[in-house]
Short mmCIF file of C-alpha atoms in Angstrom, two decimals:
data_model
loop_
_atom_site.label_atom_id
_atom_site.label_comp_id
_atom_site.label_asym_id
_atom_site.label_seq_id
_atom_site.Cartn_x
_atom_site.Cartn_y
_atom_site.Cartn_z
CA MET T 1 43.40 43.18 -7.79
CA PRO T 2 42.87 39.62 -5.70
CA ASP T 3 43.02 36.27 -7.53
CA SER T 4 39.14 36.00 -8.62
CA ILE T 5 37.28 33.26 -10.08
CA LEU T 6 34.97 33.50 -12.79
CA LEU T 7 31.76 31.39 -12.71
CA ILE T 8 29.38 31.19 -16.04
CA ASN T 9 26.17 29.45 -15.43
CA ALA T 10 24.70 28.40 -19.02
CA GLU T 11 22.77 25.24 -18.18
CA GLY T 12 19.42 27.19 -17.58
CA PRO T 13 16.91 29.04 -19.59
CA ASP T 14 19.03 32.56 -18.71
CA HIS T 15 22.59 33.12 -18.56
CA ARG T 16 24.41 34.14 -15.44
CA VAL T 17 28.15 35.50 -14.82
CA ALA T 18 29.81 35.66 -11.21
CA LEU T 19 33.27 37.19 -10.54
CA LEU T 20 34.26 36.23 -7.30
CA GLU T 21 37.33 38.18 -5.49
CA ASN T 22 38.96 36.33 -2.45
CA GLY T 23 35.56 33.77 -2.19
CA GLN T 24 33.61 36.77 -2.26
CA LEU T 25 30.79 37.60 -4.91
CA SER T 26 31.75 41.23 -6.23
CA GLU T 27 30.23 41.17 -9.72
CA LEU T 28 27.03 39.68 -11.10
CA TYR T 29 25.31 39.49 -14.45
CA VAL T 30 22.38 38.20 -15.59
CA GLU T 31 21.14 37.99 -19.60
CA ARG T 32 17.78 36.11 -20.31
CA PRO T 33 17.80 35.50 -24.73
CA HIS T 34 14.39 37.20 -24.83
CA GLU T 35 15.57 40.41 -23.08
CA ARG T 36 19.01 40.57 -24.41
CA GLY T 37 20.37 44.32 -23.80
CA LEU T 38 20.74 46.76 -26.80
CA THR T 39 24.24 48.64 -25.65
CA GLY T 40 26.95 48.28 -28.02
CA ASN T 41 24.25 47.55 -30.97
CA ILE T 42 25.01 49.48 -34.13
CA TYR T 43 21.89 50.67 -35.95
CA LYS T 44 20.85 53.13 -39.25
CA GLY T 45 18.37 55.04 -37.89
CA ARG T 46 15.77 57.78 -39.29
CA VAL T 47 15.17 60.89 -37.37
CA LEU T 48 11.38 61.06 -36.32
CA ARG T 49 11.69 64.78 -34.65
CA VAL T 50 14.24 67.43 -33.76
CA LEU T 51 13.44 69.42 -30.33
CA PRO T 52 15.15 72.49 -30.38
CA GLY T 53 13.97 73.29 -27.00
CA MET T 54 15.87 70.17 -25.44
CA GLN T 55 18.83 70.34 -28.17
CA ALA T 56 17.97 66.73 -28.79
CA ALA T 57 16.18 64.24 -31.54
CA PHE T 58 14.33 61.25 -31.52
CA VAL T 59 15.49 58.49 -33.80
CA ASP T 60 13.78 55.40 -35.20
CA ILE T 61 16.32 52.47 -34.73
CA GLY T 62 13.30 49.72 -35.21
CA ILE T 63 12.58 48.92 -31.52
CA GLU T 64 9.20 49.94 -29.76
CA LYS T 65 10.26 53.05 -28.58
CA ALA T 66 12.29 55.73 -30.68
CA ALA T 67 15.85 56.32 -29.12
CA PHE T 68 16.88 59.81 -27.51
CA LEU T 69 20.02 61.70 -29.55
CA HIS T 70 21.35 64.58 -27.40
CA VAL T 71 22.96 67.37 -29.69
CA ALA T 72 26.28 66.28 -27.13
CA ASP T 73 26.12 62.88 -28.88
CA LEU T 74 26.51 64.06 -32.47
CA SER T 75 29.96 63.45 -34.09
CA ASP T 76 29.50 66.84 -36.04
CA ALA T 77 28.60 68.67 -32.66
CA GLN T 78 30.98 67.59 -29.88
CA PRO T 79 31.90 64.45 -28.03
CA ALA T 80 29.46 63.20 -25.36
CA ARG T 81 31.45 62.61 -21.97
CA GLY T 82 30.69 59.06 -21.44
CA ALA T 83 29.09 58.49 -24.85
CA GLY T 84 29.52 54.80 -26.23
CA PHE T 85 32.37 53.29 -24.58
CA PHE T 86 34.17 56.42 -23.25
CA GLY T 87 34.71 56.56 -19.62
CA GLU T 88 34.99 52.90 -19.09
CA GLU T 89 38.63 52.73 -20.24
CA ALA T 90 39.68 56.38 -21.32
CA ASP T 91 41.58 58.58 -18.66
CA GLU T 92 40.54 62.32 -17.62
CA ALA T 93 43.48 63.68 -19.66
CA PHE T 94 42.14 61.81 -22.56
CA GLU T 95 38.64 63.12 -22.59
CA ALA T 96 39.62 66.56 -21.91
CA GLU T 97 42.11 66.46 -25.09
CA LEU T 98 39.42 65.33 -27.00
CA ALA T 99 36.79 67.82 -26.15
CA GLU T 100 38.98 70.67 -26.24
CA GLU T 101 40.24 69.69 -30.13
CA VAL T 102 36.89 68.69 -31.02
CA LEU T 103 34.86 71.30 -29.68
CA GLY T 104 36.52 74.68 -30.60
CA GLU T 105 35.55 77.72 -29.05
CA ASP T 106 32.05 77.60 -30.50
CA ALA T 107 30.97 74.54 -29.43
CA ASN T 108 28.23 75.61 -27.18
CA GLU T 109 26.70 77.63 -30.17
CA THR T 110 26.45 74.61 -32.37
CA ARG T 111 22.18 73.98 -32.46
CA ILE T 112 20.58 70.37 -33.15
CA GLU T 113 18.46 71.95 -35.89
CA GLU T 114 21.40 73.27 -37.86
CA LEU T 115 22.56 69.41 -38.13
CA LEU T 116 19.69 67.40 -38.21
CA LYS T 117 16.33 67.66 -40.02
CA GLU T 118 13.21 65.11 -39.95
CA GLY T 119 13.39 62.18 -41.89
CA ALA T 120 17.25 62.47 -42.19
CA GLU T 121 19.32 59.05 -41.78
CA LEU T 122 22.37 58.51 -39.73
CA LEU T 123 24.60 55.83 -38.11
CA VAL T 124 23.83 55.50 -34.09
CA GLN T 125 25.14 53.25 -31.56
CA VAL T 126 23.04 52.40 -28.43
CA SER T 127 24.96 53.98 -25.39
CA LYS T 128 22.51 53.37 -22.77
CA ASP T 129 19.55 50.28 -22.83
CA PRO T 130 16.17 51.67 -22.55
CA MET T 131 15.13 52.00 -18.71
CA GLY T 132 11.75 52.25 -17.10
CA THR T 133 9.87 54.43 -19.09
CA LYS T 134 12.96 56.06 -21.25
CA GLY T 135 13.55 54.83 -24.57
CA ALA T 136 17.58 53.82 -25.48
CA ARG T 137 20.15 56.63 -25.57
CA VAL T 138 21.95 56.69 -28.78
CA THR T 139 25.30 58.27 -30.00
CA THR T 140 27.03 58.80 -33.07
CA PHE T 141 30.09 58.17 -31.87
CA ILE T 142 30.95 54.60 -32.88
CA SER T 143 32.92 52.53 -30.47
CA LEU T 144 34.05 48.87 -31.47
CA PRO T 145 35.63 47.10 -28.60
CA GLY T 146 38.20 44.69 -28.84
CA ARG T 147 40.18 42.69 -26.28
CA HIS T 148 43.15 44.91 -26.01
CA VAL T 149 41.77 47.81 -27.62
CA VAL T 150 38.57 50.00 -28.50
CA PHE T 151 38.30 51.35 -32.15
CA MET T 152 36.78 54.86 -32.48
CA PRO T 153 36.18 55.20 -36.06
CA THR T 154 34.83 58.79 -35.55
CA VAL T 155 37.73 60.25 -33.36
CA SER T 156 41.12 60.37 -34.46
CA HIS T 157 42.47 60.40 -30.89
CA ILE T 158 44.44 57.99 -28.64
CA GLY T 159 43.47 57.19 -24.93
CA VAL T 160 44.95 54.66 -22.45
CA SER T 161 43.04 53.00 -19.69
CA ARG T 162 43.28 54.93 -16.31
CA ARG T 163 43.94 51.49 -14.87
CA ILE T 164 47.34 51.23 -16.21
CA VAL T 165 49.40 53.35 -13.95
CA ASP T 166 52.98 52.82 -15.48
CA GLU T 167 54.06 55.89 -16.93
CA ALA T 168 56.60 54.27 -19.24
CA GLU T 169 54.01 51.41 -20.01
CA ARG T 170 51.37 54.09 -20.94
CA LYS T 171 53.98 55.68 -23.48
CA ARG T 172 55.06 52.83 -24.70
CA LEU T 173 51.28 51.28 -25.91
CA ARG T 174 50.47 54.80 -26.98
CA ASP T 175 53.45 55.03 -29.34
CA LEU T 176 52.98 51.46 -30.18
CA VAL T 177 49.38 52.23 -31.37
CA ASP T 178 50.07 55.57 -32.75
CA GLU T 179 52.37 53.88 -34.97
CA LEU T 180 49.97 51.04 -35.99
CA ARG T 181 47.08 53.00 -36.67
CA GLY T 182 45.52 55.13 -39.72
CA LYS T 183 45.76 59.01 -39.18
CA THR T 184 42.15 59.24 -38.95
CA GLU T 185 41.45 56.50 -36.65
CA GLY T 186 41.14 56.59 -32.80
CA PHE T 187 41.84 54.14 -30.21
CA ILE T 188 41.61 53.50 -26.36
CA ILE T 189 44.18 51.18 -25.22
CA ARG T 190 42.43 48.89 -22.91
CA THR T 191 44.04 47.40 -19.09
CA ALA T 192 43.95 43.97 -20.96
CA ALA T 193 46.87 45.69 -23.53
CA GLU T 194 49.41 46.06 -20.49
CA GLY T 195 52.73 44.27 -21.18
CA GLN T 196 51.01 42.96 -24.47
CA PRO T 197 53.49 42.93 -27.66
CA ALA T 198 52.86 44.59 -31.00
CA PRO T 199 51.56 41.82 -32.91
CA LYS T 200 48.87 40.93 -30.18
CA LEU T 201 47.84 44.75 -30.59
CA GLN T 202 47.96 44.82 -34.25
CA MET T 203 45.74 41.73 -34.68
CA ASP T 204 43.24 43.24 -32.13
CA MET T 205 43.22 46.49 -34.64
CA GLU T 206 43.25 45.00 -37.86
CA PHE T 207 40.29 42.72 -36.75
CA LEU T 208 38.19 45.82 -35.60
CA SER T 209 39.18 47.93 -38.72
CA LYS T 210 37.81 45.08 -41.06
CA LEU T 211 34.72 44.96 -38.41
CA TRP T 212 34.16 48.71 -39.48
CA ALA T 213 34.75 48.49 -43.01
CA GLN T 214 31.64 45.69 -43.15
CA ILE T 215 29.48 47.61 -41.01
CA GLN T 216 29.81 50.89 -43.45
CA GLU T 217 29.13 48.43 -46.40
CA ALA T 218 26.24 47.22 -44.94
CA THR T 219 25.31 50.87 -44.35
CA GLY T 220 25.10 51.77 -47.70
CA LYS T 221 22.88 49.11 -48.79
CA ALA T 222 20.43 49.04 -45.79
CA ARG T 223 17.22 50.98 -45.27
CA ALA T 224 16.50 52.86 -42.14
CA PRO T 225 15.65 51.73 -39.85
CA THR T 226 17.84 48.37 -39.21
CA LEU T 227 20.23 46.59 -37.22
CA LEU T 228 23.73 46.48 -38.53
CA HIS T 229 25.70 45.18 -35.86
CA THR T 230 25.00 43.30 -32.49
CA ASP T 231 27.45 43.33 -29.75
CA LEU T 232 28.64 40.03 -28.03
CA ASP T 233 26.37 38.27 -25.78
CA LEU T 234 26.83 38.21 -22.16
CA ILE T 235 29.08 35.45 -21.76
CA LEU T 236 31.61 36.46 -24.52
CA ARG T 237 31.46 39.75 -23.18
CA CYS T 238 32.41 38.85 -20.18
CA VAL T 239 34.99 36.63 -21.03
CA ARG T 240 36.56 39.33 -22.90
CA ASP T 241 36.45 42.20 -20.42
CA LEU T 242 36.76 40.06 -17.00
CA VAL T 243 39.41 37.32 -17.75
CA THR T 244 42.52 38.88 -16.94
CA SER T 245 45.97 37.74 -15.44
CA GLU T 246 44.30 38.03 -11.95
CA VAL T 247 41.43 35.48 -12.74
CA GLU T 248 42.80 31.99 -12.12
CA THR T 249 40.15 29.99 -13.27
CA CYS T 250 37.11 30.40 -15.37
CA LEU T 251 34.31 27.91 -14.96
CA VAL T 252 31.46 26.85 -17.37
CA ASP T 253 28.84 24.61 -16.35
CA ASP T 254 27.31 23.83 -19.54
CA ARG T 255 29.66 22.05 -22.42
CA GLN T 256 27.99 23.71 -25.82
CA GLU T 257 28.89 26.91 -23.87
CA TYR T 258 32.27 25.71 -22.91
CA GLU T 259 33.26 24.87 -26.63
CA ARG T 260 32.33 28.38 -27.63
CA VAL T 261 34.06 30.06 -25.11
CA ARG T 262 37.13 28.04 -25.76
CA GLN T 263 36.97 28.86 -29.32
CA PHE T 264 36.68 32.41 -28.47
CA ILE T 265 39.71 32.34 -25.97
CA GLU T 266 41.84 30.49 -28.35
CA ARG T 267 41.42 32.90 -31.06
CA PHE T 268 41.65 36.33 -29.09
CA MET T 269 43.60 35.35 -25.58
CA PRO T 270 45.35 32.37 -26.20
CA ARG T 271 47.65 32.66 -23.16
CA HIS T 272 44.51 32.22 -20.90
CA LEU T 273 43.24 29.09 -22.43
CA GLY T 274 44.82 26.99 -19.67
CA HIS T 275 42.63 29.01 -16.94
CA LEU T 276 39.17 27.85 -18.69
CA LYS T 277 37.43 24.57 -17.24
CA LEU T 278 34.31 22.66 -17.60
CA TYR T 279 32.38 22.41 -14.34
CA VAL T 280 31.04 18.58 -14.23
CA LEU T 281 30.02 18.34 -10.51
CA GLU T 282 26.48 17.45 -9.89
CA GLU T 283 25.71 20.37 -7.43
CA PRO T 284 24.63 23.32 -9.36
CA LEU T 285 27.72 25.86 -10.19
CA PHE T 286 26.34 28.79 -8.19
CA ASP T 287 25.05 26.76 -5.39
CA HIS T 288 28.67 24.97 -5.07
CA PHE T 289 30.08 28.46 -4.25
CA GLY T 290 27.71 30.00 -2.52
CA VAL T 291 26.40 32.51 -5.25
CA GLU T 292 22.86 31.45 -5.28
CA ALA T 293 22.63 32.54 -1.61
CA GLU T 294 24.02 35.91 -2.07
CA ILE T 295 21.79 37.08 -4.97
CA ASP T 296 18.78 36.96 -2.42
CA ARG T 297 20.82 39.13 -0.33
CA VAL T 298 21.71 41.54 -3.33
CA LEU T 299 17.93 42.11 -3.75
CA ASP T 300 17.19 42.92 -0.08
CA ARG T 301 16.83 46.63 0.82
CA LYS T 302 18.40 46.48 4.10
CA VAL T 303 22.32 45.00 4.27
CA TRP T 304 23.70 44.07 7.29
CA LEU T 305 27.30 45.05 8.18
CA LYS T 306 29.52 42.93 10.22
CA SER T 307 29.69 45.06 13.11
CA GLY T 308 25.74 45.07 13.60
CA GLY T 309 25.29 48.34 11.59
CA TYR T 310 23.27 48.09 8.51
CA LEU T 311 22.79 49.98 4.95
CA VAL T 312 19.12 50.85 3.52
CA ILE T 313 19.29 51.16 -0.43
CA ASP T 314 16.50 52.80 -2.00
CA GLN T 315 16.67 53.10 -5.65
CA ALA T 316 14.28 55.90 -7.32
CA GLU T 317 13.42 56.58 -10.63
CA ALA T 318 16.57 59.15 -11.12
CA LEU T 319 18.58 58.14 -8.27
CA THR T 320 19.80 55.75 -5.50
CA ALA T 321 19.76 56.82 -1.95
CA ILE T 322 21.85 54.55 0.54
CA ASP T 323 21.54 55.53 4.47
CA VAL T 324 24.06 54.59 6.67
CA ASN T 325 22.90 53.34 10.47
CA THR T 326 24.48 52.21 13.70
CA GLY T 327 21.97 49.24 14.08
CA ARG T 328 23.09 47.02 16.86
CA TYR T 329 26.42 48.34 16.75
CA VAL T 330 27.48 50.20 20.41
CA GLY T 331 31.28 50.51 20.17
CA ARG T 332 33.92 50.78 22.84
CA ARG T 333 35.45 53.85 23.32
CA ASN T 334 33.28 57.05 22.53
CA LEU T 335 30.46 57.97 20.07
CA GLU T 336 32.53 59.78 17.35
CA ASP T 337 34.78 56.99 17.27
CA THR T 338 31.94 54.34 17.33
CA ILE T 339 30.41 56.35 14.38
CA THR T 340 33.51 56.57 12.48
CA ARG T 341 33.98 53.14 12.57
CA ILE T 342 30.72 52.25 11.27
CA ASN T 343 30.72 54.79 8.31
CA LEU T 344 34.52 53.00 7.30
CA GLU T 345 33.04 49.65 7.10
CA ALA T 346 30.09 51.05 5.38
CA VAL T 347 32.35 52.58 2.77
CA ARG T 348 33.16 48.95 1.63
CA GLU T 349 29.92 47.55 1.45
CA ILE T 350 28.62 50.56 -0.68
CA ALA T 351 31.31 49.95 -3.24
CA THR T 352 30.78 46.33 -2.99
CA GLN T 353 27.00 46.68 -3.55
CA LEU T 354 27.09 49.15 -6.27
CA ARG T 355 29.02 46.89 -8.51
CA LEU T 356 27.06 44.03 -7.39
CA ARG T 357 23.59 45.68 -8.11
CA ASN T 358 25.04 47.67 -10.67
CA LEU T 359 23.64 50.85 -9.83
CA GLY T 360 24.25 53.84 -11.45
CA GLY T 361 22.99 57.23 -12.51
CA ILE T 362 23.22 59.94 -9.13
CA ILE T 363 23.64 58.25 -5.95
CA ILE T 364 23.03 59.93 -2.22
CA ILE T 365 24.94 58.54 0.59
CA ASP T 366 23.96 59.55 3.71
CA PHE T 367 26.70 58.88 6.29
CA ILE T 368 26.29 58.82 10.25
CA ASP T 369 27.00 62.21 11.30
CA MET T 370 30.53 62.81 12.37
CA GLU T 371 31.39 66.18 14.34
CA LYS T 372 35.29 66.03 13.17
CA ASP T 373 36.48 67.42 9.65
CA ALA T 374 39.34 64.76 9.84
CA ASN T 375 37.13 62.17 10.20
CA ARG T 376 34.70 63.17 7.58
CA GLN T 377 37.52 63.33 5.41
CA LYS T 378 39.00 60.15 6.52
CA VAL T 379 35.85 58.20 5.37
CA TRP T 380 35.39 60.18 2.01
CA ARG T 381 39.13 59.26 1.15
CA ALA T 382 37.97 55.62 2.16
CA LEU T 383 35.25 55.92 -0.25
CA VAL T 384 37.31 57.25 -3.23
CA ASP T 385 39.98 54.55 -2.81
CA ALA T 386 37.39 51.69 -2.63
CA LEU T 387 35.71 52.70 -5.67
CA ARG T 388 39.16 52.26 -7.63
CA ALA T 389 38.48 48.75 -8.15
CA ASP T 390 35.23 49.34 -9.90
CA ARG T 391 35.23 49.01 -13.73
CA ALA T 392 32.55 51.45 -13.99
CA ARG T 393 33.32 55.36 -14.09
CA SER T 394 32.35 57.15 -11.10
CA ASN T 395 32.77 60.79 -9.98
CA VAL T 396 32.66 61.46 -5.97
CA GLY T 397 31.62 64.75 -4.62
CA ARG T 398 32.88 66.20 -1.37
CA ILE T 399 31.82 65.34 1.73
CA SER T 400 29.19 67.73 3.18
CA GLU T 401 29.15 68.80 6.77
CA LEU T 402 25.65 66.72 7.23
CA CYS T 403 28.02 63.67 6.11
CA LEU T 404 26.16 63.63 2.88
CA VAL T 405 27.91 62.67 -0.51
CA GLU T 406 26.78 62.93 -4.08
CA MET T 407 28.32 60.83 -6.66
CA THR T 408 27.57 59.57 -9.91
CA ARG T 409 28.47 56.02 -11.60
CA LYS T 410 28.24 55.16 -15.28
CA ARG T 411 25.35 53.29 -15.85
CA THR T 412 24.56 51.81 -19.68
CA ARG T 413 21.95 48.70 -18.31
CA GLU T 414 19.06 48.40 -15.86
CA SER T 415 20.33 47.63 -12.30
CA LEU T 416 20.55 44.01 -11.00
CA GLY T 417 17.24 44.64 -9.30
CA ARG T 418 15.29 46.20 -11.98
CA THR T 419 16.33 42.86 -13.98
CA LEU T 420 15.60 40.08 -11.63
CA THR T 421 12.34 41.99 -10.30
CA GLN T 422 9.39 43.59 -11.08
CA PRO T 423 7.18 46.28 -9.02
CA CYS T 424 4.74 44.81 -6.44
CA THR T 425 1.24 44.02 -8.07
CA TYR T 426 -0.19 44.35 -4.76
CA CYS T 427 0.79 47.92 -3.72
CA ASP T 428 1.61 49.05 -7.46
CA GLY T 429 5.19 49.77 -6.59
CA LYS T 430 4.45 52.29 -4.09
CA GLY T 431 5.97 50.33 -1.28
CA TYR T 432 3.07 50.81 1.19
CA LEU T 433 -0.53 50.31 1.54
CA LYS T 434 -3.36 52.25 3.76
CA SER T 435 -3.77 50.96 6.96
CA PRO T 436 -6.96 49.09 8.01
CA PRO T 437 -8.17 52.30 10.46
CA THR T 438 -7.36 54.72 7.64
CA LEU T 439 -9.48 52.63 5.04
CA CYS T 440 -12.08 52.35 7.74
CA TYR T 441 -12.44 56.14 8.18
CA GLU T 442 -12.21 56.72 4.44
CA ILE T 443 -15.41 54.23 4.34
CA LEU T 444 -17.05 56.14 6.88
CA ARG T 445 -16.46 59.23 5.05
CA GLN T 446 -17.81 58.18 1.86
CA ILE T 447 -21.28 57.03 3.57
CA ARG T 448 -21.72 60.36 5.25
CA ARG T 449 -21.00 62.24 1.83
CA GLU T 450 -23.57 59.92 -0.04
CA HIS T 451 -26.20 59.96 2.32
CA GLY T 452 -28.98 62.48 2.02
CA PRO T 453 -32.73 62.46 2.11
CA GLY T 454 -34.56 59.94 -0.19
CA ARG T 455 -31.66 57.61 0.41
CA PRO T 456 -32.15 54.11 2.26
CA ARG T 457 -31.71 53.80 5.63
CA ASP T 458 -29.53 50.48 5.39
CA VAL T 459 -25.89 50.55 3.80
CA GLN T 460 -23.80 47.33 2.82
CA VAL T 461 -20.08 47.80 2.99
CA PHE T 462 -18.29 44.95 1.22
CA CYS T 463 -14.43 45.19 1.89
CA HIS T 464 -11.32 43.06 2.87
CA PRO T 465 -11.29 41.07 6.15
CA ALA T 466 -8.66 42.99 7.78
CA VAL T 467 -10.91 46.23 7.35
CA ALA T 468 -14.17 44.54 8.08
CA GLU T 469 -12.32 43.34 11.50
CA ALA T 470 -11.50 47.08 12.15
CA MET T 471 -15.13 48.11 11.87
CA ALA T 472 -16.12 45.78 13.48
CA GLN T 473 -13.71 46.11 16.76
CA GLY T 474 -11.25 48.85 16.92
CA GLU T 475 -13.34 51.56 15.39
CA ALA T 476 -16.69 50.03 16.11
CA GLU T 477 -17.57 53.52 18.20
CA HIS T 478 -16.80 55.62 15.28
CA VAL T 479 -19.18 53.56 13.28
CA ALA T 480 -21.83 53.65 15.86
CA SER T 481 -21.69 57.12 16.07
CA LEU T 482 -22.16 57.64 12.50
CA GLU T 483 -25.05 55.48 12.17
CA GLN T 484 -26.64 57.43 14.98
CA ARG T 485 -26.06 60.70 13.62
CA LEU T 486 -27.35 59.63 10.03
CA GLY T 487 -29.97 57.31 11.38
CA VAL T 488 -28.67 54.77 9.01
CA SER T 489 -27.55 50.73 9.67
CA VAL T 490 -24.02 49.89 8.47
CA HIS T 491 -23.73 46.29 7.67
CA VAL T 492 -20.47 44.96 7.18
CA HIS T 493 -19.22 42.10 4.82
CA ALA T 494 -15.88 40.35 4.64
CA GLU T 495 -14.80 39.71 1.12
CA ARG T 496 -11.67 37.49 1.19
CA SER T 497 -11.20 37.90 -2.60
CA PHE T 498 -10.82 41.97 -2.02
CA HIS T 499 -7.52 44.02 -2.24
CA LEU T 500 -6.99 45.47 0.95
CA GLU T 501 -7.69 48.99 -0.40
CA GLN T 502 -10.86 47.67 -2.13
CA TYR T 503 -14.22 48.31 -0.88
CA GLU T 504 -17.89 48.62 -2.29
CA LEU T 505 -21.01 50.32 -0.47
CA ARG T 506 -24.27 49.03 -1.49
CA GLN T 507 -27.39 51.00 -0.46
CA LEU T 508 -30.58 48.43 0.44
CA GLY T 509 -33.47 49.13 -2.10
CA SER T 510 -31.33 50.74 -4.47
CA SER T 511 -29.11 49.31 -7.32
CA GLU T 512 -26.40 51.93 -6.74
CA THR T 513 -22.86 50.47 -5.90
CA THR T 514 -19.92 52.80 -5.04
CA ARG T 515 -16.47 52.17 -3.97
#
C-alpha cells in the first residue's frame, strides 16, 4: 500500500474523514451528530414477530423501525457469513471452518420458530444500518473490534486477516492468541497486529474481555428494548482502523478533537503518536488538499476517464449498475486493442469509485464488448487485483461472453451518495419528467374525455409555461383540430408557480376543476 495521509475535518457541524493515497482521494466518510450510524451497537431487544415463511424475525431494539433478524444470524442456529464483523478481517478458510463446526449436518433443518418466540428477549448487534425503507439488520454473533483483534465471545475460533500474507507471521499470531485466550473465546486477528509483540495483543484482548463482561452485567439489569453498548464515533473508528504504518501523517483541524484523538492514540497505538498533527493553516483542510472539489465528482453520475472514456454509475434500490463507454477515445491501433485499453483503465477507476462512494450489495459492471477471450480474462484479473486494496470484502463472478461481471461488496452503511443527497423533490426521485408535448397530448385527451352534451363550450387550461408554449406553438394544429371536432374553445393560461407536470382544466360556466 502507498504512503497515505489521513485528514480529519472536525471543525464544522459534521465530521468528515478522508484517506489520500499518493495524493489521490481513495476513501471518504461522513457522519452527522444527529444521523450517527448504528452499526456495531449492541442492544437488548424483544422479539415482535416470528415469520416462519421468511425464516426471520422482527426485533424491537428501541428505534423507529423494527430490526430484521434472519435465522442465519442466530448463534443457536448457524453463523451468518458476513454478519457483524465477519468478512472484514477474517479469511475464507476461517469462515468455512467456523461454518462447518457450528453448523453440522443438520444446519439447514434448523427452524427459527423452534428457536424464538414472540416476546422473547435477546442480545443483538447491528450488522447493517437502516437503508432506505429497510430497518437495521441485527445478529446474535457479537463482535467487539479492538486495534489488533476482534473479540467474538459467542464463537470459540481464531481467524487471521486475509491481508496478512506471510505464513510464518500468520502462524505466530494464531499460536500467540490461542495461548492468551480463554478456550470458549473467539478472536479475529486484524491486519494491524502484524509484527506486534505479545504484550500489545494481550492488552487488547484483556480490554475487550472486560468490555464484554460489562455488557453482560448491564444485560442482566436492563429491560428490553435498550441500548447497551455504542461503537466508537466516526473519528475514533477511522483512527483505529485506518492509521497504520503506511499512514505517514494524520491531520486534525479542530483542537478539541485533536486532543481526543491524541489521548486515544497514546492509549491504544502509541507508536503512531508521532504521525498525529494539528492543522493550523487559515485555508480549510479539505480545500488545501483538494478534497472539497473531489466530493462533487463523487456525486456525479458520469465519471470521466483520462483517456476520454467514461463510466456511468446508477445506484438502484437493490443493486448498482456501472456502464463503461468509449466516449472520446478512438485509440491508435485496432478496435479490439482500443476497447481493451479503455476497459483496463475503467477497472482501476471502478475500484476507486466503489471505495469512495461506499457502494455495496450487488454490483453489475457492463464492460465494452471484447471479442477475444484472452482480453476478457485480462480485464477480469485486473479487476480482482484492483479490489485487493479494498478493506470491504467482495466476491467477483467470472466475466461473461457479453463482458458482464456480477460482483458483491460488503455493505454495512448507506452509500456516500445516499448520505449526502436526497431524492429530487421536483421529479420525486424518478430522474425524468414528462416532456411538454407529452403533457400537451395528455391535456387534449383529458378535454376529449370530459367533454359531452350539455357541457360549456369554453375550456380553460392552466399549466406550466413550457406546456403553454407547446400548446400555443408546436402543438397548435392539434389544439385547433380538437376545437373544430368538439366545437369548443380552448384558452391556455401559463402559471409560473405550477410544476411542469401540473395542470388544471376549468370549464366556463361551471365550478368544476380537474387536473
